[in-house]
Short mmCIF file of C-alpha atoms in Angstrom, two decimals:
data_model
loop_
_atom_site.label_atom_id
_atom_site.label_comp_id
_atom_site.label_asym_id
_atom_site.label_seq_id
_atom_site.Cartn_x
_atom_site.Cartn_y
_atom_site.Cartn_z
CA UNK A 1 7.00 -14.19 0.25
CA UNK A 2 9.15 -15.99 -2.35
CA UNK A 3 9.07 -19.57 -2.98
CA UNK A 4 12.32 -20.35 -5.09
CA UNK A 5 12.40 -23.32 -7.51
CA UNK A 6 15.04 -24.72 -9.55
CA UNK A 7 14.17 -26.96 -12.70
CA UNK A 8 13.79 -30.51 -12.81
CA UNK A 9 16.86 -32.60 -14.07
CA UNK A 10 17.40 -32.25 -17.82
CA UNK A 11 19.46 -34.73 -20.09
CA UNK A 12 21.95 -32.17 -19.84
CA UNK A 13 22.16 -32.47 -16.05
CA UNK A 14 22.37 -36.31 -16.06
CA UNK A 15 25.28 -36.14 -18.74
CA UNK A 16 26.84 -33.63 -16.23
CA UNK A 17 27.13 -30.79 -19.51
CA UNK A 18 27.00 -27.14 -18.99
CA UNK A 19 23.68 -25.72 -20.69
CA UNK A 20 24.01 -21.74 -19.83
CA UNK A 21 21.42 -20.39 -22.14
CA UNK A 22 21.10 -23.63 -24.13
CA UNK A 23 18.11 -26.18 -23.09
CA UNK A 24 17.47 -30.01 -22.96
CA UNK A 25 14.54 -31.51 -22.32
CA UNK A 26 13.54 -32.64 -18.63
CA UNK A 27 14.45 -36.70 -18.37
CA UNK A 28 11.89 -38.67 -16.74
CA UNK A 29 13.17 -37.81 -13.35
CA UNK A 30 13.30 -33.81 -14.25
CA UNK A 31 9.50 -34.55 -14.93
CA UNK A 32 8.69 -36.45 -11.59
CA UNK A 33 10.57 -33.55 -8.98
CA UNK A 34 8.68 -30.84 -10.99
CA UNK A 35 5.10 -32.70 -10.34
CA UNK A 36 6.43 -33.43 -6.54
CA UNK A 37 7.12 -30.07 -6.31
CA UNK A 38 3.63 -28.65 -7.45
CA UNK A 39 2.39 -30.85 -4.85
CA UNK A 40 4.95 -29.74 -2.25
CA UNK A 41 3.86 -25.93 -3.16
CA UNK A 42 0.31 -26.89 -3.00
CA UNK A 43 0.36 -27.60 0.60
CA UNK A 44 2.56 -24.94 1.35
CA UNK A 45 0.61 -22.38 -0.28
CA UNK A 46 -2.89 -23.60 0.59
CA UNK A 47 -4.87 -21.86 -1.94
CA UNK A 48 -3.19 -20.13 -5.03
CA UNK A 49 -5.40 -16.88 -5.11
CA UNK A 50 -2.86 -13.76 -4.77
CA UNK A 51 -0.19 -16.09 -6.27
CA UNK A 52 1.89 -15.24 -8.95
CA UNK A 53 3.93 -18.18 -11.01
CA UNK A 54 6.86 -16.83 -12.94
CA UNK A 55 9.66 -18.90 -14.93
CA UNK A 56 12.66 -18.29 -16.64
CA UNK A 57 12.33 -18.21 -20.70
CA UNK A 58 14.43 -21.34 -21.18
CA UNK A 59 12.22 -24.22 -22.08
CA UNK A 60 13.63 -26.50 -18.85
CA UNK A 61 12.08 -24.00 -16.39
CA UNK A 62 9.36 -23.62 -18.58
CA UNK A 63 8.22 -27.14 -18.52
CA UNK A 64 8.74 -27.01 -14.70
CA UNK A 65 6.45 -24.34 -14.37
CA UNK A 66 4.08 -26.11 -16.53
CA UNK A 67 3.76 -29.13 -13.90
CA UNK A 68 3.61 -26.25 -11.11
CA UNK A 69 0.78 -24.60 -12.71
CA UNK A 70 -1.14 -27.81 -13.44
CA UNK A 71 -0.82 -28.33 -9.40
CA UNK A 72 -1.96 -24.93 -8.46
CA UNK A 73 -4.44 -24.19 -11.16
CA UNK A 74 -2.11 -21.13 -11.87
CA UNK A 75 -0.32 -19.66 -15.41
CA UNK A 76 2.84 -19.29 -16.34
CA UNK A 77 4.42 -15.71 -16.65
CA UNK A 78 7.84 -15.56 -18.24
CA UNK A 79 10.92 -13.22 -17.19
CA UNK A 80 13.89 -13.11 -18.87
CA UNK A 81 15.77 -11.59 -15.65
CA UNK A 82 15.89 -14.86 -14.18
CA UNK A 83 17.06 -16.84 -16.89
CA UNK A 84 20.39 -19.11 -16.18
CA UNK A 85 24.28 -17.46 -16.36
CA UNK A 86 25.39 -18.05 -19.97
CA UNK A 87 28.72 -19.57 -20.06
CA UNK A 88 29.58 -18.46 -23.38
CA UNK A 89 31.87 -21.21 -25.45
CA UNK A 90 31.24 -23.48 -22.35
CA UNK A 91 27.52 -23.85 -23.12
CA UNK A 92 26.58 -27.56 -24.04
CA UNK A 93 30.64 -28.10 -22.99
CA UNK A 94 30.74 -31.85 -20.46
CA UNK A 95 31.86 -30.82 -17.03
CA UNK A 96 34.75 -33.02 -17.19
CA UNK A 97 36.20 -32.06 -20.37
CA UNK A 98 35.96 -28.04 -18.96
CA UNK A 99 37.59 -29.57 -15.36
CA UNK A 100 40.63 -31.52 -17.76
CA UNK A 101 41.11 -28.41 -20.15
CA UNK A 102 41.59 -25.59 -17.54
CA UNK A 103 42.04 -26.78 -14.54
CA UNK A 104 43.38 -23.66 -13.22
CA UNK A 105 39.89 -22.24 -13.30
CA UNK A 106 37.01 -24.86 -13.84
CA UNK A 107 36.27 -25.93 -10.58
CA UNK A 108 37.69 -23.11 -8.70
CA UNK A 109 36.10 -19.31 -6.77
CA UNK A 110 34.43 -17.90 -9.94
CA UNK A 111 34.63 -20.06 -12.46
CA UNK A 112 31.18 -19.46 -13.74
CA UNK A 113 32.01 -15.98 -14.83
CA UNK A 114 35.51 -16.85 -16.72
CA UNK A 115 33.85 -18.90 -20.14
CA UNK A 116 35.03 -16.88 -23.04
CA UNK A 117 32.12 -15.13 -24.12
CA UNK A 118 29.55 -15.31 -21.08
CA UNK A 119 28.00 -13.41 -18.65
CA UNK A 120 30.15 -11.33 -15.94
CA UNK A 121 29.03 -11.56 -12.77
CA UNK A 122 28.24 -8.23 -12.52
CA UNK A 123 25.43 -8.65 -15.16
CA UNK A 124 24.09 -11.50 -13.69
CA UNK A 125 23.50 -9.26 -10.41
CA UNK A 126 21.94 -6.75 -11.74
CA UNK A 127 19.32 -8.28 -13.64
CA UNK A 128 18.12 -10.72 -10.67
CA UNK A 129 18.31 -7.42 -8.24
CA UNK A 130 16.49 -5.67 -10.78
CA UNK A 131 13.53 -8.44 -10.82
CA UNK A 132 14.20 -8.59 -6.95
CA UNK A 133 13.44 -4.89 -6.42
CA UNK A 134 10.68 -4.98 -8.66
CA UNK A 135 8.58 -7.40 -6.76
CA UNK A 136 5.77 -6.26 -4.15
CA UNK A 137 7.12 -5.40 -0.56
CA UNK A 138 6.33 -8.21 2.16
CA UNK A 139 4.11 -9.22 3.25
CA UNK A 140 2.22 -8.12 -0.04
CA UNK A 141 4.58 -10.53 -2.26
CA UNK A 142 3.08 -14.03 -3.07
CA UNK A 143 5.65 -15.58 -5.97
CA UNK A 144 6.80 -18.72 -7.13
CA UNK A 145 10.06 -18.32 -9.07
CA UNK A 146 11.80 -21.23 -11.16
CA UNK A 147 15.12 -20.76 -11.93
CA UNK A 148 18.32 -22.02 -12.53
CA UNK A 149 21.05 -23.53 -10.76
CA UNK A 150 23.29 -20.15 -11.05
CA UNK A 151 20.18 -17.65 -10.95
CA UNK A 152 19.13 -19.12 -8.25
CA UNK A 153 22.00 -18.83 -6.11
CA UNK A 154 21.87 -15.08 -7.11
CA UNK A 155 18.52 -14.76 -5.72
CA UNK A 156 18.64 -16.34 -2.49
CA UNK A 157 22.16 -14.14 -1.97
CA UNK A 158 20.95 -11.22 -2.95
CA UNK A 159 17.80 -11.67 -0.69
CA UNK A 160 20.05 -12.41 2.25
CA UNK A 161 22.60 -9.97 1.49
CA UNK A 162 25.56 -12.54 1.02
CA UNK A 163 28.94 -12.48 -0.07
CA UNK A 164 30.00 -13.65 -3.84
CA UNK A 165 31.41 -16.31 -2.10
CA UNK A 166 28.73 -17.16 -0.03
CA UNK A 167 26.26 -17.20 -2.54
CA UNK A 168 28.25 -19.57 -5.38
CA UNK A 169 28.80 -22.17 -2.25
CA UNK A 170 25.02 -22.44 -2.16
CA UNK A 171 23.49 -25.86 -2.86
CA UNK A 172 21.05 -25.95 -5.76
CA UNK A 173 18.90 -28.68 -5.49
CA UNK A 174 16.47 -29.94 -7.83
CA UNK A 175 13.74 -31.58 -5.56
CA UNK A 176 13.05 -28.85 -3.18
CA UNK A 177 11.52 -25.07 -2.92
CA UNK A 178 13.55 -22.57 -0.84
CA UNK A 179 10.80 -19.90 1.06
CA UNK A 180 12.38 -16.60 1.24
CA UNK A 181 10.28 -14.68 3.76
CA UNK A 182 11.12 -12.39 6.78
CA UNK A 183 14.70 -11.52 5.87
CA UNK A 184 15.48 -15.56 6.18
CA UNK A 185 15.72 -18.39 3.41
CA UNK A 186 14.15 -21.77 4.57
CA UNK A 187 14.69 -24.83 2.83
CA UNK A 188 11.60 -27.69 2.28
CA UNK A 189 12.43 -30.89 0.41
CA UNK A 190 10.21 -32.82 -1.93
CA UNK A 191 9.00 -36.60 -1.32
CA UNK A 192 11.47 -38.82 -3.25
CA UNK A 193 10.54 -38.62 -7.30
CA UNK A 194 11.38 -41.48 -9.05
CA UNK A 195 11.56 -41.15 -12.76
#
């Protein structure tokens, strides 16, 4: 079983800026849905022993993690395989400026692979299917992942075998833990964090 977390809001997030393989810290808010979370894991894990808590390397996840850990009374392992798609020259870049700039592409089927200078989609595959396939076989797995908005999406559609479409239309939310078990992906939100 898989548990799939995305970071809490960063400053980055509220200012609507890409941030790819660059970090901001978590706002008070980012902060709130990662301690709701550890408490939303806690009772769906019951007790941690078995459990395995691995983050991304970029400090947002990490500091997620952190408040996940502090819930569960479990480390932090770090792997670089599920860090975020860098977007290149688009890293730290607003949203809006991107959407106003090339508007033939921001915004559109595959935009996150067509920043001058980041990842290719390809890449991005391979190194999440590569951490997928190195994982424990159910019902031996016991994992907590926190990710990234892109990453993420990877994950759950390379669990459930979806399209490249199908997995860049996925929602990425930051208050809630996705349970990939049994060939299915279920989705369990968080209580409201205020922050």
């Amino acid at each position: 079983m898989i548990y799939l977390v995305r970071h809490g809001q960063t400053q980055f997030n509220a200012e609507r800026r890409m941030q790819g393989w660059l970090d901001s810290p978590l706002t008070d808010l980012g902060r709130a849905q990662g301690a709701a979370i550890g408490r939303l894991l806690r009772s769906l894990i019951g007790k941690p022993d078995g459990w395995r808590l691995v983050a991304s390397p970029l400090g947002r996840a990490q500091a997620t993690a952190r408040l996940i850990g502090e819930a569960l009374g479990l480390p932090v392992e770090t792997d670089r395989r599920v860090i975020e798609v860098s977007f290149g020259r688009w890293d730290g870049r607003l949203r809006d400026e991107l959407a106003a700039e090339h508007p033939e592409t921001f915004g559109q089927g595959g935009w996150q692979f067509a920043a001058p200078g980041g990842e290719g989609v390809e890449t991005v595959e391979a190194r999440v299917g590569d951490w997928l396939a190195g994982l424990p076989p159910e019902p031996e797995r016991k994992v907590i992942v926190v990710s990234h908005g892109g990453s993420g999406r990877v994950v759950r559609g390379a669990y459930l075998g979806l399209s490249r479409e199908e997995t860049w239309a996925q929602e990425v939310p930051q208050d809630a833990v996705f349970r990939l078990a049994g060939g299915a992906v279920e989705r369990f939100d968080c209580e409201p964090a205020e922050g």
